[in-house]
mmCIF file of N, CA, C and O in Angstrom:
data_model
loop_
_atom_site.group_PDB
_atom_site.id
_atom_site.type_symbol
_atom_site.label_atom_id
_atom_site.label_comp_id
_atom_site.label_asym_id
_atom_site.label_seq_id
_atom_site.Cartn_x
_atom_site.Cartn_y
_atom_site.Cartn_z
ATOM 1 N N MET Q 1 0.842 -1.172 0.000
ATOM 2 C CA MET Q 1 0.000 0.000 0.000
ATOM 3 C C MET Q 1 0.891 1.240 0.000
ATOM 4 O O MET Q 1 1.799 1.365 0.783
ATOM 5 N N SER Q 2 0.635 2.128 -0.892
ATOM 6 C CA SER Q 2 1.392 3.374 -0.932
ATOM 7 C C SER Q 2 0.440 4.528 -1.232
ATOM 8 O O SER Q 2 -0.596 4.348 -1.835
ATOM 9 N N GLU Q 3 0.844 5.688 -0.796
ATOM 10 C CA GLU Q 3 0.016 6.879 -0.984
ATOM 11 C C GLU Q 3 0.904 7.992 -1.507
ATOM 12 O O GLU Q 3 1.954 8.275 -0.947
ATOM 13 N N LYS Q 4 0.491 8.624 -2.603
ATOM 14 C CA LYS Q 4 1.266 9.727 -3.162
ATOM 15 C C LYS Q 4 0.753 11.052 -2.630
ATOM 16 O O LYS Q 4 -0.438 11.298 -2.618
ATOM 17 N N THR Q 5 1.688 11.867 -2.173
ATOM 18 C CA THR Q 5 1.367 13.189 -1.673
ATOM 19 C C THR Q 5 2.356 14.168 -2.269
ATOM 20 O O THR Q 5 3.546 14.076 -1.993
ATOM 21 N N ASN Q 6 1.878 15.081 -3.088
ATOM 22 C CA ASN Q 6 2.749 16.073 -3.725
ATOM 23 C C ASN Q 6 3.941 15.436 -4.424
ATOM 24 O O ASN Q 6 5.065 15.910 -4.296
ATOM 25 N N GLY Q 7 3.725 14.321 -5.112
ATOM 26 C CA GLY Q 7 4.799 13.667 -5.846
ATOM 27 C C GLY Q 7 5.656 12.739 -5.012
ATOM 28 O O GLY Q 7 6.526 12.071 -5.532
ATOM 29 N N LEU Q 8 5.430 12.685 -3.707
ATOM 30 C CA LEU Q 8 6.168 11.780 -2.837
ATOM 31 C C LEU Q 8 5.321 10.541 -2.583
ATOM 32 O O LEU Q 8 4.120 10.643 -2.359
ATOM 33 N N GLU Q 9 5.962 9.381 -2.610
ATOM 34 C CA GLU Q 9 5.228 8.148 -2.386
ATOM 35 C C GLU Q 9 5.580 7.583 -1.014
ATOM 36 O O GLU Q 9 6.752 7.350 -0.706
ATOM 37 N N ALA Q 10 4.569 7.398 -0.186
ATOM 38 C CA ALA Q 10 4.773 6.833 1.147
ATOM 39 C C ALA Q 10 4.759 5.312 1.033
ATOM 40 O O ALA Q 10 3.712 4.705 0.833
ATOM 41 N N ASN Q 11 5.941 4.708 1.102
ATOM 42 C CA ASN Q 11 6.034 3.253 1.056
ATOM 43 C C ASN Q 11 7.204 2.796 1.929
ATOM 44 O O ASN Q 11 7.906 3.614 2.529
ATOM 45 N N PHE Q 12 7.402 1.509 2.016
ATOM 46 C CA PHE Q 12 8.425 0.968 2.900
ATOM 47 C C PHE Q 12 9.821 1.426 2.482
ATOM 48 O O PHE Q 12 10.640 1.787 3.329
ATOM 49 N N SER Q 13 10.097 1.443 1.193
ATOM 50 C CA SER Q 13 11.410 1.884 0.710
ATOM 51 C C SER Q 13 11.697 3.326 1.099
ATOM 52 O O SER Q 13 12.815 3.656 1.520
ATOM 53 N N THR Q 14 10.710 4.176 0.990
ATOM 54 C CA THR Q 14 10.873 5.579 1.368
ATOM 55 C C THR Q 14 11.143 5.703 2.862
ATOM 56 O O THR Q 14 11.984 6.497 3.290
ATOM 57 N N LEU Q 15 10.458 4.903 3.665
ATOM 58 C CA LEU Q 15 10.681 4.907 5.111
ATOM 59 C C LEU Q 15 12.123 4.518 5.433
ATOM 60 O O LEU Q 15 12.802 5.196 6.210
ATOM 61 N N VAL Q 16 12.605 3.442 4.828
ATOM 62 C CA VAL Q 16 13.973 2.974 5.079
ATOM 63 C C VAL Q 16 14.991 4.015 4.618
ATOM 64 O O VAL Q 16 15.960 4.308 5.338
ATOM 65 N N LEU Q 17 14.778 4.604 3.453
ATOM 66 C CA LEU Q 17 15.690 5.644 2.967
ATOM 67 C C LEU Q 17 15.694 6.862 3.878
ATOM 68 O O LEU Q 17 16.743 7.460 4.131
ATOM 69 N N SER Q 18 14.535 7.224 4.392
ATOM 70 C CA SER Q 18 14.443 8.366 5.291
ATOM 71 C C SER Q 18 15.210 8.122 6.590
ATOM 72 O O SER Q 18 15.986 8.975 7.047
ATOM 73 N N ILE Q 19 15.020 6.950 7.174
ATOM 74 C CA ILE Q 19 15.735 6.627 8.416
ATOM 75 C C ILE Q 19 17.232 6.507 8.151
ATOM 76 O O ILE Q 19 18.054 6.986 8.947
ATOM 77 N N GLY Q 20 17.600 5.903 7.024
ATOM 78 C CA GLY Q 20 19.015 5.787 6.665
ATOM 79 C C GLY Q 20 19.666 7.145 6.457
ATOM 80 O O GLY Q 20 20.801 7.376 6.887
ATOM 81 N N SER Q 21 18.953 8.050 5.826
ATOM 82 C CA SER Q 21 19.475 9.405 5.618
ATOM 83 C C SER Q 21 19.662 10.127 6.945
ATOM 84 O O SER Q 21 20.658 10.818 7.159
ATOM 85 N N SER Q 22 18.721 9.934 7.852
ATOM 86 C CA SER Q 22 18.840 10.536 9.178
ATOM 87 C C SER Q 22 20.054 9.991 9.915
ATOM 88 O O SER Q 22 20.772 10.736 10.593
ATOM 89 N N ALA Q 23 20.305 8.701 9.783
ATOM 90 C CA ALA Q 23 21.479 8.092 10.410
ATOM 91 C C ALA Q 23 22.760 8.668 9.815
ATOM 92 O O ALA Q 23 23.708 8.997 10.545
ATOM 93 N N ALA Q 24 22.813 8.806 8.497
ATOM 94 C CA ALA Q 24 23.999 9.361 7.833
ATOM 95 C C ALA Q 24 24.262 10.792 8.286
ATOM 96 O O ALA Q 24 25.410 11.172 8.552
ATOM 97 N N MET Q 25 23.210 11.593 8.405
ATOM 98 C CA MET Q 25 23.379 12.966 8.874
ATOM 99 C C MET Q 25 23.874 12.985 10.315
ATOM 100 O O MET Q 25 24.758 13.767 10.674
ATOM 101 N N ALA Q 26 23.324 12.111 11.152
ATOM 102 C CA ALA Q 26 23.724 12.068 12.557
ATOM 103 C C ALA Q 26 25.164 11.585 12.719
ATOM 104 O O ALA Q 26 25.839 11.942 13.680
ATOM 105 N N LEU Q 27 25.649 10.784 11.777
ATOM 106 C CA LEU Q 27 27.038 10.321 11.814
ATOM 107 C C LEU Q 27 28.001 11.360 11.231
ATOM 108 O O LEU Q 27 29.209 11.156 11.232
ATOM 109 N N GLY Q 28 27.447 12.441 10.705
ATOM 110 C CA GLY Q 28 28.283 13.479 10.116
ATOM 111 C C GLY Q 28 28.726 13.151 8.704
ATOM 112 O O GLY Q 28 29.673 13.730 8.185
ATOM 113 N N LEU Q 29 28.039 12.213 8.055
ATOM 114 C CA LEU Q 29 28.388 11.799 6.697
ATOM 115 C C LEU Q 29 27.673 12.615 5.628
ATOM 116 O O LEU Q 29 28.044 12.568 4.459
ATOM 117 N N ALA Q 30 26.637 13.333 6.032
ATOM 118 C CA ALA Q 30 25.862 14.154 5.096
ATOM 119 C C ALA Q 30 25.385 15.394 5.840
ATOM 120 O O ALA Q 30 25.008 15.299 7.008
ATOM 121 N N PRO Q 31 25.404 16.539 5.176
ATOM 122 C CA PRO Q 31 24.941 17.757 5.851
ATOM 123 C C PRO Q 31 23.429 17.756 6.018
ATOM 124 O O PRO Q 31 22.705 17.185 5.215
ATOM 125 N N ILE Q 32 22.975 18.394 7.063
ATOM 126 C CA ILE Q 32 21.536 18.522 7.298
ATOM 127 C C ILE Q 32 20.937 19.502 6.290
ATOM 128 O O ILE Q 32 19.853 19.300 5.782
ATOM 129 N N ARG Q 33 21.672 20.567 5.987
ATOM 130 C CA ARG Q 33 21.265 21.561 4.990
ATOM 131 C C ARG Q 33 22.442 21.786 4.045
ATOM 132 O O ARG Q 33 23.598 21.636 4.458
ATOM 133 N N PRO Q 34 22.179 22.177 2.818
ATOM 134 C CA PRO Q 34 23.292 22.486 1.918
ATOM 135 C C PRO Q 34 24.206 23.539 2.541
ATOM 136 O O PRO Q 34 23.739 24.489 3.175
ATOM 137 N N MET Q 35 25.481 23.351 2.414
ATOM 138 C CA MET Q 35 26.511 24.266 2.915
ATOM 139 C C MET Q 35 26.584 24.290 4.447
ATOM 140 O O MET Q 35 27.275 25.117 5.018
ATOM 141 N N ALA Q 36 25.861 23.410 5.122
ATOM 142 C CA ALA Q 36 25.914 23.356 6.589
ATOM 143 C C ALA Q 36 27.150 22.586 7.022
ATOM 144 O O ALA Q 36 27.626 21.691 6.321
ATOM 145 N N LYS Q 37 27.666 22.945 8.165
ATOM 146 C CA LYS Q 37 28.807 22.244 8.727
ATOM 147 C C LYS Q 37 28.352 20.860 9.187
ATOM 148 O O LYS Q 37 27.274 20.709 9.768
ATOM 149 N N LEU Q 38 29.172 19.842 8.914
ATOM 150 C CA LEU Q 38 28.830 18.490 9.331
ATOM 151 C C LEU Q 38 28.962 18.376 10.847
ATOM 152 O O LEU Q 38 29.962 18.796 11.424
ATOM 153 N N LYS Q 39 27.933 17.841 11.480
ATOM 154 C CA LYS Q 39 27.939 17.649 12.927
ATOM 155 C C LYS Q 39 27.569 16.206 13.235
ATOM 156 O O LYS Q 39 26.790 15.598 12.510
ATOM 157 N N LYS Q 40 28.122 15.672 14.318
ATOM 158 C CA LYS Q 40 27.818 14.307 14.723
ATOM 159 C C LYS Q 40 26.925 14.310 15.956
ATOM 160 O O LYS Q 40 27.098 15.110 16.866
ATOM 161 N N ASP Q 41 25.955 13.403 15.940
ATOM 162 C CA ASP Q 41 25.117 13.130 17.103
ATOM 163 C C ASP Q 41 25.023 11.604 17.183
ATOM 164 O O ASP Q 41 24.146 10.985 16.574
ATOM 165 N N LEU Q 42 25.974 11.012 17.906
ATOM 166 C CA LEU Q 42 26.080 9.557 17.924
ATOM 167 C C LEU Q 42 24.881 8.881 18.582
ATOM 168 O O LEU Q 42 24.514 7.765 18.195
ATOM 169 N N ASN Q 43 24.245 9.533 19.541
ATOM 170 C CA ASN Q 43 23.043 8.956 20.151
ATOM 171 C C ASN Q 43 21.905 8.872 19.139
ATOM 172 O O ASN Q 43 21.201 7.861 19.064
ATOM 173 N N LEU Q 44 21.727 9.927 18.351
ATOM 174 C CA LEU Q 44 20.690 9.927 17.321
ATOM 175 C C LEU Q 44 21.022 8.920 16.216
ATOM 176 O O LEU Q 44 20.146 8.218 15.717
ATOM 177 N N ALA Q 45 22.301 8.833 15.867
ATOM 178 C CA ALA Q 45 22.718 7.858 14.856
ATOM 179 C C ALA Q 45 22.410 6.439 15.334
ATOM 180 O O ALA Q 45 21.848 5.630 14.585
ATOM 181 N N ARG Q 46 22.749 6.134 16.572
ATOM 182 C CA ARG Q 46 22.479 4.804 17.136
ATOM 183 C C ARG Q 46 20.979 4.516 17.122
ATOM 184 O O ARG Q 46 20.550 3.419 16.771
ATOM 185 N N PHE Q 47 20.165 5.497 17.488
ATOM 186 C CA PHE Q 47 18.716 5.328 17.482
ATOM 187 C C PHE Q 47 18.213 4.966 16.083
ATOM 188 O O PHE Q 47 17.430 4.028 15.914
ATOM 189 N N ASN Q 48 18.670 5.704 15.068
ATOM 190 C CA ASN Q 48 18.226 5.446 13.693
ATOM 191 C C ASN Q 48 18.706 4.088 13.199
ATOM 192 O O ASN Q 48 17.965 3.376 12.516
ATOM 193 N N ILE Q 49 19.917 3.721 13.535
ATOM 194 C CA ILE Q 49 20.435 2.401 13.140
ATOM 195 C C ILE Q 49 19.637 1.303 13.839
ATOM 196 O O ILE Q 49 19.304 0.279 13.233
ATOM 197 N N ASP Q 50 19.318 1.508 15.111
ATOM 198 C CA ASP Q 50 18.484 0.541 15.833
ATOM 199 C C ASP Q 50 17.104 0.405 15.195
ATOM 200 O O ASP Q 50 16.559 -0.703 15.112
ATOM 201 N N LEU Q 51 16.534 1.524 14.736
ATOM 202 C CA LEU Q 51 15.242 1.463 14.023
ATOM 203 C C LEU Q 51 15.362 0.609 12.760
ATOM 204 O O LEU Q 51 14.490 -0.223 12.479
ATOM 205 N N LEU Q 52 16.431 0.812 11.999
ATOM 206 C CA LEU Q 52 16.630 0.026 10.774
ATOM 207 C C LEU Q 52 16.788 -1.459 11.090
ATOM 208 O O LEU Q 52 16.241 -2.314 10.385
ATOM 209 N N ARG Q 53 17.518 -1.775 12.149
ATOM 210 C CA ARG Q 53 17.680 -3.184 12.547
ATOM 211 C C ARG Q 53 16.352 -3.789 12.971
ATOM 212 O O ARG Q 53 16.040 -4.933 12.628
ATOM 213 N N MET Q 54 15.556 -3.036 13.722
ATOM 214 C CA MET Q 54 14.254 -3.523 14.148
ATOM 215 C C MET Q 54 13.351 -3.786 12.946
ATOM 216 O O MET Q 54 12.702 -4.828 12.869
ATOM 217 N N LEU Q 55 13.347 -2.859 11.996
ATOM 218 C CA LEU Q 55 12.548 -3.061 10.778
ATOM 219 C C LEU Q 55 13.025 -4.292 10.011
ATOM 220 O O LEU Q 55 12.212 -5.079 9.519
ATOM 221 N N ARG Q 56 14.338 -4.461 9.908
ATOM 222 C CA ARG Q 56 14.876 -5.647 9.222
ATOM 223 C C ARG Q 56 14.396 -6.916 9.905
ATOM 224 O O ARG Q 56 13.923 -7.850 9.248
ATOM 225 N N ASP Q 57 14.506 -6.961 11.228
ATOM 226 C CA ASP Q 57 14.128 -8.164 11.961
ATOM 227 C C ASP Q 57 12.627 -8.437 11.884
ATOM 228 O O ASP Q 57 12.212 -9.581 11.722
ATOM 229 N N LYS Q 58 11.820 -7.400 11.995
ATOM 230 C CA LYS Q 58 10.363 -7.565 12.005
ATOM 231 C C LYS Q 58 9.789 -7.878 10.626
ATOM 232 O O LYS Q 58 8.694 -8.431 10.534
ATOM 233 N N THR Q 59 10.511 -7.523 9.574
ATOM 234 C CA THR Q 59 9.982 -7.743 8.223
ATOM 235 C C THR Q 59 10.667 -8.894 7.495
ATOM 236 O O THR Q 59 10.313 -9.186 6.353
ATOM 237 N N GLN Q 60 11.607 -9.546 8.143
ATOM 238 C CA GLN Q 60 12.343 -10.642 7.482
ATOM 239 C C GLN Q 60 11.367 -11.712 6.975
ATOM 240 O O GLN Q 60 10.547 -12.225 7.728
ATOM 241 N N GLY Q 61 11.439 -11.990 5.697
ATOM 242 C CA GLY Q 61 10.564 -12.975 5.073
ATOM 243 C C GLY Q 61 9.188 -12.434 4.697
ATOM 244 O O GLY Q 61 8.367 -13.177 4.161
ATOM 245 N N ASN Q 62 8.928 -11.160 4.964
ATOM 246 C CA ASN Q 62 7.609 -10.587 4.692
ATOM 247 C C ASN Q 62 7.624 -9.499 3.625
ATOM 248 O O ASN Q 62 6.635 -8.795 3.477
ATOM 249 N N LEU Q 63 8.736 -9.321 2.948
ATOM 250 C CA LEU Q 63 8.837 -8.246 1.963
ATOM 251 C C LEU Q 63 8.767 -8.816 0.554
ATOM 252 O O LEU Q 63 9.183 -9.938 0.289
ATOM 253 N N ASN Q 64 8.241 -7.999 -0.357
ATOM 254 C CA ASN Q 64 8.245 -8.391 -1.764
ATOM 255 C C ASN Q 64 9.295 -7.567 -2.503
ATOM 256 O O ASN Q 64 10.002 -6.760 -1.890
ATOM 257 N N ALA Q 65 9.395 -7.722 -3.796
ATOM 258 C CA ALA Q 65 10.433 -7.058 -4.587
ATOM 259 C C ALA Q 65 10.308 -5.533 -4.575
ATOM 260 O O ALA Q 65 11.279 -4.837 -4.837
ATOM 261 N N ASP Q 66 9.138 -5.000 -4.298
ATOM 262 C CA ASP Q 66 8.962 -3.536 -4.276
ATOM 263 C C ASP Q 66 9.751 -2.974 -3.160
ATOM 264 O O ASP Q 66 10.197 -1.925 -3.066
#
């Protein structure tokens, strides 16, 4: 099930990419805003990585090719 809003599609892949992007920003691997100084927040990074692991574990064997 997916829902399009203003050209954005709400689906599982988008959720995973969003959490992954948040983790990358928190690790200082990507800026939060263009031209922004890279900052690290290891607690937030750990939280986002833990969310991704939980999603992986809870969806194992339940995902399709989409």
